[in-house]
mmCIF file of C-alpha atoms in Angstrom:
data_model
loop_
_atom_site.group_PDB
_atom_site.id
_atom_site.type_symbol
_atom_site.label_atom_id
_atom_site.label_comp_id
_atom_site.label_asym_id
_atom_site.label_seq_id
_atom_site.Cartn_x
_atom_site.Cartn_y
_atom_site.Cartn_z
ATOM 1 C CA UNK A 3 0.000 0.000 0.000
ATOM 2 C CA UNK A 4 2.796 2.506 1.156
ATOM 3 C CA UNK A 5 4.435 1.657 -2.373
ATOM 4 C CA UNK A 6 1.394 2.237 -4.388
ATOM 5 C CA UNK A 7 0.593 5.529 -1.906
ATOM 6 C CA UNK A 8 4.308 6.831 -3.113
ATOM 7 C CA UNK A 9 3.594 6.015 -6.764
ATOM 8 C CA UNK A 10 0.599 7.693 -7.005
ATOM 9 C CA UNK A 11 1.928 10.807 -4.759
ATOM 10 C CA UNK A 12 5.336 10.749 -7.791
ATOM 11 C CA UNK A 13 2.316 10.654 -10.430
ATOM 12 C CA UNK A 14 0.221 13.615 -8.890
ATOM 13 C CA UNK A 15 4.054 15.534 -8.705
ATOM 14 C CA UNK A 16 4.309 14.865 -12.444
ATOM 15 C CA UNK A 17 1.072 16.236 -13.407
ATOM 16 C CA UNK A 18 1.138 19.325 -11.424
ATOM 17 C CA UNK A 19 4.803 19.996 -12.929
ATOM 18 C CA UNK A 20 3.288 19.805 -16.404
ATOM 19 C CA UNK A 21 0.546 21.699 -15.658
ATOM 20 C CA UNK A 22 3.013 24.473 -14.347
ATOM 21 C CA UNK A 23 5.517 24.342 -17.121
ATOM 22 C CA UNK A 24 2.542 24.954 -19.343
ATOM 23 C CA UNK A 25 1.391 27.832 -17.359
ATOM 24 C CA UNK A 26 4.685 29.306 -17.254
ATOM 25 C CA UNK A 27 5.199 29.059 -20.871
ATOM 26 C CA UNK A 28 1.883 30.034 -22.151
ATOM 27 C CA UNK A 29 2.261 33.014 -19.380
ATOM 28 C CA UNK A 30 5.496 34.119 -20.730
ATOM 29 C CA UNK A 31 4.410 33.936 -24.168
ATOM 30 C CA UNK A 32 1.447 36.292 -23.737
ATOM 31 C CA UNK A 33 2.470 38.383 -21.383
ATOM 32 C CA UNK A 34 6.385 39.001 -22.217
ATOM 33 C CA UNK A 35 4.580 40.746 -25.948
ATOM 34 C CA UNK A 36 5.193 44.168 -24.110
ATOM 35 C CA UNK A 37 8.276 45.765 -22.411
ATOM 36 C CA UNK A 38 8.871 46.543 -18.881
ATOM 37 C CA UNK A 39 7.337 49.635 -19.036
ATOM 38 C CA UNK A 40 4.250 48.473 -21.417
ATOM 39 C CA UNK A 41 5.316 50.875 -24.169
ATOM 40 C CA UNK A 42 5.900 48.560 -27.586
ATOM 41 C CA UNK A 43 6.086 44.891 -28.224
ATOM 42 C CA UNK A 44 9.659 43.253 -27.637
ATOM 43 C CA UNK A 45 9.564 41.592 -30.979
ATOM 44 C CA UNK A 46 8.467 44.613 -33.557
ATOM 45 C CA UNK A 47 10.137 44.505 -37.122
ATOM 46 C CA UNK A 48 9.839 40.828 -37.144
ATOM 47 C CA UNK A 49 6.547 40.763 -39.344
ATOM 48 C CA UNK A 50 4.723 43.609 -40.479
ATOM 49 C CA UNK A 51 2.321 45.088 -38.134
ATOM 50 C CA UNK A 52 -0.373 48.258 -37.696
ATOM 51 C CA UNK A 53 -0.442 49.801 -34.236
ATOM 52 C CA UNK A 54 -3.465 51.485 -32.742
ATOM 53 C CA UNK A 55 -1.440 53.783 -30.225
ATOM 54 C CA UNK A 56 -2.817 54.688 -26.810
ATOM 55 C CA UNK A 57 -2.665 58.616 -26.622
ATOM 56 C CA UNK A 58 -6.316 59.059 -24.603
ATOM 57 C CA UNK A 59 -8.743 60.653 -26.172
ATOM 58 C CA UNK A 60 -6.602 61.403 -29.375
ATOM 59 C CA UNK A 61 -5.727 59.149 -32.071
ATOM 60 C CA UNK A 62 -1.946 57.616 -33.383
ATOM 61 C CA UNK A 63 -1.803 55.033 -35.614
ATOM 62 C CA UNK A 64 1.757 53.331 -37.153
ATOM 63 C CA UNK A 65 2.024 51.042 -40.009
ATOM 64 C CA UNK A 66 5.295 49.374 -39.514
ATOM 65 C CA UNK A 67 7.261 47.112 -41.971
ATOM 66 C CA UNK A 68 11.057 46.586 -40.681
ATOM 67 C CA UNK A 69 12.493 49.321 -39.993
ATOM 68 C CA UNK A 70 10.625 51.589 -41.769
ATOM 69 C CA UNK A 71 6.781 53.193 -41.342
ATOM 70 C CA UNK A 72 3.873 55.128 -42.198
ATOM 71 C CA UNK A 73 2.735 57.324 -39.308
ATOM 72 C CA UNK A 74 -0.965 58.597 -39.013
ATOM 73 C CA UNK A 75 -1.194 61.681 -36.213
ATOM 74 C CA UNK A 76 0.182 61.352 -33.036
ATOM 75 C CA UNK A 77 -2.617 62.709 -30.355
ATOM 76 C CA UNK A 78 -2.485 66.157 -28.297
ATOM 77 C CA UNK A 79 0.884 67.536 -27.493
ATOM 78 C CA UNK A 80 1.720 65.500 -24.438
ATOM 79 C CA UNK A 81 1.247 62.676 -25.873
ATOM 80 C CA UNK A 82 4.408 63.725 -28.930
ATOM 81 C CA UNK A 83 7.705 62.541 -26.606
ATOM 82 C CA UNK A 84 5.642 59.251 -25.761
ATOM 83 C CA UNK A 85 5.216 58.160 -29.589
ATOM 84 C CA UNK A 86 8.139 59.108 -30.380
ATOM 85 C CA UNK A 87 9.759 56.630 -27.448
ATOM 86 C CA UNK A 88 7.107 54.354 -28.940
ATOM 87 C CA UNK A 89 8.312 54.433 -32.018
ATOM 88 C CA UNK A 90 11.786 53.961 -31.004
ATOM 89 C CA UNK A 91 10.965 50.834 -29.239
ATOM 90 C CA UNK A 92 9.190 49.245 -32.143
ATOM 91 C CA UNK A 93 12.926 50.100 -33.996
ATOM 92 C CA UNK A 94 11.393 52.533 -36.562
ATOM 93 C CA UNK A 95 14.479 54.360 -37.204
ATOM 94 C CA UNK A 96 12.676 56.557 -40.218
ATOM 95 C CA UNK A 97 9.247 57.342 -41.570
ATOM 96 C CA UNK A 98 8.227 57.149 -45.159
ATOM 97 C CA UNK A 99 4.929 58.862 -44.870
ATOM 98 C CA UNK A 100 3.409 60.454 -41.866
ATOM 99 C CA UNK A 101 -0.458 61.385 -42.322
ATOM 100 C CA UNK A 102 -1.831 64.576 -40.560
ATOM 101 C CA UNK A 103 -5.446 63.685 -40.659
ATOM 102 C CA UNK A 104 -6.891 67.263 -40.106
ATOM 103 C CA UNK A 105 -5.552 69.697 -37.809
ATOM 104 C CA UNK A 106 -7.957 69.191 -34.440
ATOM 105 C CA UNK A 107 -5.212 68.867 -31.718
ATOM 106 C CA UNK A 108 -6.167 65.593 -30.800
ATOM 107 C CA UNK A 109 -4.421 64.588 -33.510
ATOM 108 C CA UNK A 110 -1.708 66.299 -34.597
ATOM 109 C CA UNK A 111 -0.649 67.566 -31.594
ATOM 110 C CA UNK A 112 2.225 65.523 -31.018
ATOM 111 C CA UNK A 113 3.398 65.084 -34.877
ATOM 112 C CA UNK A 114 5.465 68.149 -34.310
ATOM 113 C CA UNK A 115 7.853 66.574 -31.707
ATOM 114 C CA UNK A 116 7.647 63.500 -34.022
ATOM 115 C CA UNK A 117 8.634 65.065 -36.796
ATOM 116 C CA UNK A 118 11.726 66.763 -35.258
ATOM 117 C CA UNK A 119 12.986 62.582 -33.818
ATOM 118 C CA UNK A 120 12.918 60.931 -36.959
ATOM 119 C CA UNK A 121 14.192 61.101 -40.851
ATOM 120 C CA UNK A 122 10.562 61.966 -42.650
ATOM 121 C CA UNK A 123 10.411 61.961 -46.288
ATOM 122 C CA UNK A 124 6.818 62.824 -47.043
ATOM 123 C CA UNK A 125 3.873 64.365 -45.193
ATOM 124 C CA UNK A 126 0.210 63.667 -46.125
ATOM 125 C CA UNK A 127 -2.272 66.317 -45.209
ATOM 126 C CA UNK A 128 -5.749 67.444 -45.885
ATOM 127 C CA UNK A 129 -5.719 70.464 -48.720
ATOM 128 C CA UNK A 130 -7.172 73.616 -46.683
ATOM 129 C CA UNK A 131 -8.653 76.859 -47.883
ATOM 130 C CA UNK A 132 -8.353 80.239 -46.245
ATOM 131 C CA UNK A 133 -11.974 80.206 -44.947
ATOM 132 C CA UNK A 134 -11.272 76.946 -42.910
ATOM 133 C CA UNK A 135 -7.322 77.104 -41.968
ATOM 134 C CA UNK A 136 -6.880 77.368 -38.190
ATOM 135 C CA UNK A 137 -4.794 80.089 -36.606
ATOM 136 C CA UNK A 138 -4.386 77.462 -33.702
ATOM 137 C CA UNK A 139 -0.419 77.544 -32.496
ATOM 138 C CA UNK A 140 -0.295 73.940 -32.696
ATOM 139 C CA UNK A 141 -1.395 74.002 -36.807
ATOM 140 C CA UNK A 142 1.178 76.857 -37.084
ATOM 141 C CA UNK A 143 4.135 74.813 -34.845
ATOM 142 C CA UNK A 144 3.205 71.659 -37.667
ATOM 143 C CA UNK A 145 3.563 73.781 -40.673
ATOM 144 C CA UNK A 146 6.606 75.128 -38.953
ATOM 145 C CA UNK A 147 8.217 72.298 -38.087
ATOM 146 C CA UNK A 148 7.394 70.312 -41.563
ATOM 147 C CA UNK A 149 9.918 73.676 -43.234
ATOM 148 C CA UNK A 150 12.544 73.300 -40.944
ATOM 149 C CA UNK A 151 13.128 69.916 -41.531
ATOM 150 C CA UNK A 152 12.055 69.858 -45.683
ATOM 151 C CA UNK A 153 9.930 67.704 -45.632
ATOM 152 C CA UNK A 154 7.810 67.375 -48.820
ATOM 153 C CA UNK A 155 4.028 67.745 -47.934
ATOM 154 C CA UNK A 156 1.624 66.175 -50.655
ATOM 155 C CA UNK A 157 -1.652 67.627 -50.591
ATOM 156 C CA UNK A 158 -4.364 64.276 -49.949
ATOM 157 C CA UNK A 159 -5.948 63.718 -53.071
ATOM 158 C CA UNK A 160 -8.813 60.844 -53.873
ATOM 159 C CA UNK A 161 -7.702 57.875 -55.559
ATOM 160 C CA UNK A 162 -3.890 58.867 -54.806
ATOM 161 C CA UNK A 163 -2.041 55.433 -53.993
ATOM 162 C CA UNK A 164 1.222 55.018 -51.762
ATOM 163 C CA UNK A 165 3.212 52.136 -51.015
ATOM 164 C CA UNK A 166 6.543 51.038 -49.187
ATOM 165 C CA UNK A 167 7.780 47.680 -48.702
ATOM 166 C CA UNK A 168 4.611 45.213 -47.397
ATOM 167 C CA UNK A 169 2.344 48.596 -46.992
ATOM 168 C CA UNK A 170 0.352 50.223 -49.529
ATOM 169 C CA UNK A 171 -1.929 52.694 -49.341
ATOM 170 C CA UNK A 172 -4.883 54.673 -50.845
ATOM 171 C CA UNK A 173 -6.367 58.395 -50.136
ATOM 172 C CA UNK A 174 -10.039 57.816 -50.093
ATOM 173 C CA UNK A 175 -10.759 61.586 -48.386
ATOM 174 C CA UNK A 176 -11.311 64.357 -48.079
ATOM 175 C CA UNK A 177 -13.506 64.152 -51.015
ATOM 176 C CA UNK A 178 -14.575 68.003 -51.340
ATOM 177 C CA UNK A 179 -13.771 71.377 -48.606
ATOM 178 C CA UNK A 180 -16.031 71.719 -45.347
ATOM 179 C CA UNK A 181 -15.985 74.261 -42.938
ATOM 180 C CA UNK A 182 -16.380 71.264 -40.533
ATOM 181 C CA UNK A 183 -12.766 70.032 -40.041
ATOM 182 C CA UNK A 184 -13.783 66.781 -39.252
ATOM 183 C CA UNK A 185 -14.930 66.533 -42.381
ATOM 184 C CA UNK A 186 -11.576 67.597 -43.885
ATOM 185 C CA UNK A 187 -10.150 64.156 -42.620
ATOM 186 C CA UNK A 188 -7.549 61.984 -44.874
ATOM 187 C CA UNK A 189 -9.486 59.080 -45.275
ATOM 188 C CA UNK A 190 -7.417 55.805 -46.036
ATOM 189 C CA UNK A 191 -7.380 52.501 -46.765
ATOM 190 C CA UNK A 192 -4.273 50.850 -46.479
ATOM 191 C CA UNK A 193 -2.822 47.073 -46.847
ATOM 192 C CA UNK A 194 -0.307 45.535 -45.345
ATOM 193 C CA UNK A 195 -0.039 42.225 -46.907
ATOM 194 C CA UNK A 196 -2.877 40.668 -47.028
ATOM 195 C CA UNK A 197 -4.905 42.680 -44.298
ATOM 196 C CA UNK A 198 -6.430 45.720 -45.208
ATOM 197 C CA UNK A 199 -7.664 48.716 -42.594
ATOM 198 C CA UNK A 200 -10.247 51.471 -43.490
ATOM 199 C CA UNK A 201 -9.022 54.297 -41.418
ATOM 200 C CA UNK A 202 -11.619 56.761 -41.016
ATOM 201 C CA UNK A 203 -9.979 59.779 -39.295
ATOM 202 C CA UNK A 204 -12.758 62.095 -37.931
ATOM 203 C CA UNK A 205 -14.922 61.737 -40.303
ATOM 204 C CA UNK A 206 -18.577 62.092 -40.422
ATOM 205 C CA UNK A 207 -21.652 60.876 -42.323
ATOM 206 C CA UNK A 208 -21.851 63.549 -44.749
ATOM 207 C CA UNK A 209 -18.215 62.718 -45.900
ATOM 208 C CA UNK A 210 -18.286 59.544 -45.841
ATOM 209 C CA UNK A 211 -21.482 59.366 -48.654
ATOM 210 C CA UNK A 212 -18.915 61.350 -50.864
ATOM 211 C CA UNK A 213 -16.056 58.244 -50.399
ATOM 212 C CA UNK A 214 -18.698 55.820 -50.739
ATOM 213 C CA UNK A 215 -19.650 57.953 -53.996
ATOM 214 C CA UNK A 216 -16.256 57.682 -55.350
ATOM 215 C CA UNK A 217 -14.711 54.392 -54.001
ATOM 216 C CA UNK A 218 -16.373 51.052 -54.646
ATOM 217 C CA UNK A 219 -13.310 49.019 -52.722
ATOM 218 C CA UNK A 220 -13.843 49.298 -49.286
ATOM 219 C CA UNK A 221 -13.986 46.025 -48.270
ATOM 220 C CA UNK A 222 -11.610 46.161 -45.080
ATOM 221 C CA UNK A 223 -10.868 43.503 -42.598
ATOM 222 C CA UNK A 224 -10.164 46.018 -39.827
ATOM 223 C CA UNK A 225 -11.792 49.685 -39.200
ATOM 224 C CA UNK A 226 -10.708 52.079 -37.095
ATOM 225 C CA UNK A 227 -14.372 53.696 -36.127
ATOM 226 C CA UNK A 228 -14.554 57.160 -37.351
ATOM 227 C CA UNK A 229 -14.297 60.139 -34.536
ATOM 228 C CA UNK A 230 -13.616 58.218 -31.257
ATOM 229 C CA UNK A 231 -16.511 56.071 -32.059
ATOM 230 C CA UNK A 232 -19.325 58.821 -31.859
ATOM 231 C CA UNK A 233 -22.640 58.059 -33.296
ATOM 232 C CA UNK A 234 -22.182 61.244 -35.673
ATOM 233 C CA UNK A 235 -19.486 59.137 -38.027
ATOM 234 C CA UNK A 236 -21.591 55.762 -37.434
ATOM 235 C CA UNK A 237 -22.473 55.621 -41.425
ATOM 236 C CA UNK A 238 -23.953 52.584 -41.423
ATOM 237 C CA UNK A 239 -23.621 51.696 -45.675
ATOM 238 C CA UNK A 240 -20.368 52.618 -45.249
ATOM 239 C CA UNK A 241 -19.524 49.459 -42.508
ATOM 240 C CA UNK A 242 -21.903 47.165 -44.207
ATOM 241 C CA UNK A 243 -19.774 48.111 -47.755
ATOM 242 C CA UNK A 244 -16.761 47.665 -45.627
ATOM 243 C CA UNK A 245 -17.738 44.174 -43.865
ATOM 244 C CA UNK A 246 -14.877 44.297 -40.939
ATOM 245 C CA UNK A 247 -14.754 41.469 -38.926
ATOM 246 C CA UNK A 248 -12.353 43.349 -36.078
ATOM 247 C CA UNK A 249 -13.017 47.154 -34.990
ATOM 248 C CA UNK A 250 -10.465 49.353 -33.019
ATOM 249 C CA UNK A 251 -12.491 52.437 -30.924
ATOM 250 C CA UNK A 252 -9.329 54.959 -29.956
ATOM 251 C CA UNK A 253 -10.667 56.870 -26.866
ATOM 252 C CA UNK A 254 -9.921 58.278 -24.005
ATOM 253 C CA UNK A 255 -10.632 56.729 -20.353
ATOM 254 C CA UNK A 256 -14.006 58.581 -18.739
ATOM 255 C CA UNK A 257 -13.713 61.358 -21.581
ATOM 256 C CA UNK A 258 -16.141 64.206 -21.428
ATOM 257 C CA UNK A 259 -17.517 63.073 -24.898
ATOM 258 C CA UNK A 260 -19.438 59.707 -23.897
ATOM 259 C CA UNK A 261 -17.118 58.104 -26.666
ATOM 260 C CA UNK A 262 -17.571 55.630 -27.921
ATOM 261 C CA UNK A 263 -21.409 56.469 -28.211
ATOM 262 C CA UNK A 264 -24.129 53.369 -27.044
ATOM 263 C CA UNK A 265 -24.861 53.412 -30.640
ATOM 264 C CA UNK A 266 -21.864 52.693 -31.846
ATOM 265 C CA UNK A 267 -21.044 49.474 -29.359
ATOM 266 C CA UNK A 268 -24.838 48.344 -30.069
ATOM 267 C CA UNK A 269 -24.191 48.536 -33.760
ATOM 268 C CA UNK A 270 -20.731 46.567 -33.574
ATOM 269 C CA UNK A 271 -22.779 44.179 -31.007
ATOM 270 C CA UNK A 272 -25.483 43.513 -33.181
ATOM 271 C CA UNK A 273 -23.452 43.117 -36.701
ATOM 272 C CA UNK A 274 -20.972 40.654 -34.922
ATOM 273 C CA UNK A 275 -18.057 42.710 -35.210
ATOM 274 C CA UNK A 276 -15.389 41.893 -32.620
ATOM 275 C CA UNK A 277 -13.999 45.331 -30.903
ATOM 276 C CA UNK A 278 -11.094 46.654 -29.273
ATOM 277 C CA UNK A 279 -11.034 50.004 -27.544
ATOM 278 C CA UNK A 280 -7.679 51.857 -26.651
ATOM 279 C CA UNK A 281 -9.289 53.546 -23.400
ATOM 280 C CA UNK A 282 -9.714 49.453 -21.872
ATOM 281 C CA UNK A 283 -6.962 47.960 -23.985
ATOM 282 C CA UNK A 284 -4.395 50.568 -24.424
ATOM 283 C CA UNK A 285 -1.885 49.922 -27.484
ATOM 284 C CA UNK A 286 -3.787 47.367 -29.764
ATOM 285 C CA UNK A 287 -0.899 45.450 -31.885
ATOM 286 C CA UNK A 288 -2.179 43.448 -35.533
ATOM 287 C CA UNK A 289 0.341 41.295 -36.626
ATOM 288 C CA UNK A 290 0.173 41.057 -40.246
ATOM 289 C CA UNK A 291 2.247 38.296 -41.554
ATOM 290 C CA UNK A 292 1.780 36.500 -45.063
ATOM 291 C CA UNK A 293 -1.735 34.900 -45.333
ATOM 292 C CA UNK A 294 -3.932 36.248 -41.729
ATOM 293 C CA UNK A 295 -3.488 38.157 -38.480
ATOM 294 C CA UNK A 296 -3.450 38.307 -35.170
ATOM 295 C CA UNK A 297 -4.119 40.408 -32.119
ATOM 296 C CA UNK A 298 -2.380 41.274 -29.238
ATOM 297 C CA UNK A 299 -3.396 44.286 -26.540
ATOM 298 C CA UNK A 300 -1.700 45.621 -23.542
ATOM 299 C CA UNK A 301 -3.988 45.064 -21.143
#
């Protein structure tokens, strides 16, 4: 009896051991994606990937392939010397293409300080007239900055298609001027490999009947919900012409704004369409390697 006692005791050992070892590596394996200090994945460059940044209630975006990437805004000032340290821990060492989507601070607040850390070739912005440029000091630091440092601005134009190494790119928006900057958003949709994003910017329902108007190809596997996920860019032909099966909300914790709006999350709900906000997930990561992707979050 004492034998079989000790047998079974040496067999219990053995099982919890596995069960631990598989803990530990499955444990180390999910949560060793991020750095010490939760800024960037460890193991960025290795496959081309499209980062949904956390800057609160702002919006950054980075479409990475090696050591190179496409940059779209970089949220409110504050938020400038934390993409850039982003960036840096991801190893982007330059930037093809950085995209200004429209100059609310929210978004472009930080691209000056970006602009100033890396080697930028080309900048990407919405084509303004004088009745709707902003005098705002942050527009006027941007413009600024984008002379010191020559960089060549390209005014966004529809149907206008970019591309560098496993990302390419097309302007879908603005599609005509609006007094309602929003409105004035570059509107993309971009692939990198074989996953494609629709990137809405700030845009709302009346623009996005002019994309629709002029861009049958907007089938996207992954949106990023126009304007924080407010109900006021929830154009619902638009989504069911795009048919994502993942959505990324970038928000701000317990912002003033009640984004994303109930209507939003109850239309996502009801279509199916699997969510990720940056205000409960922080940085939201899709791997895009050859042939599918994955998704990995910081919290």
């Amino acid at each position: 009896m004492a034998g079989k006692r000790r047998g079974n005791q040496k067999s219990l050992f053995a099982t919890l051991a596995f069960i631990i070892a598989i803990i530990a590596v499955v444990f180390g394996r999910f949560n060793k994606s991020f750095d010490s200090v939760n800024i960037a994945p460890e193991n960025m460059g290795e496959v081309p990937a499209v980062h949904f940044v956390d800057v609160g209630q702002g919006s950054c975006i980075l479409l990475q392939s090696k050591k190179d990437g496409v940059l779209i805004d970089a949220g409110e000032k504050e938020y400038g010397e934390t993409v850039v340290h982003y960036l840096k821990s991801c190893g982007i060492e330059k930037l093809s293409y950085v995209i200004a989507t429209h100059p609310h601070t929210d978004h472009i607040g930080g691209l000056a300080t970006v602009l100033k850390s890396f080697d930028v070739e080309n900048i990407i912005m919405p084509k303004l007239q004088a009745s709707n440029t902003p005098s705002t000091k942050t527009y006027q630091r941007l413009l600024e900055t984008i002379a010191s440092k020559k960089i060549k601005p390209i005014a966004a134009k529809p149907g206008s298609k970019y591309s560098t190494d496993e990302i390419s790119f097309e302007i879908l928006g603005p599609t005509t001027q609006s007094d309602d900057l929003n409105n004035m958003s570059v509107v993309c949709r971009a692939e990198v490999n074989s996953t494609s994003f629709l990137l809405l910017g700030d845009a709302g329902k009346a623009e996005m009947k002019g994309i629709m108007a002029l861009s049958p190809l907007l089938s996207s596997d992954i949106v990023l919900m126009g304007h924080h996920g407010s109900s006021s860019s929830l154009d619902k032909n638009l989504l069911s012409s795009a048919s994502p099966s993942v959505a990324v909300i970038s928000c701000g914790r317990d912002n003033s704004y009640g984004h994303p709006h109930q209507e939003t999350i109850q239309y996502l709900d009801k279509n199916k369409i699997k969510y990720y906000r940056t205000d409960k997930s922080g940085n939201v990561v899709v791997f895009c390697p050859d042939g599918g992707y994955s998704i990995k979050t910081q919290n």
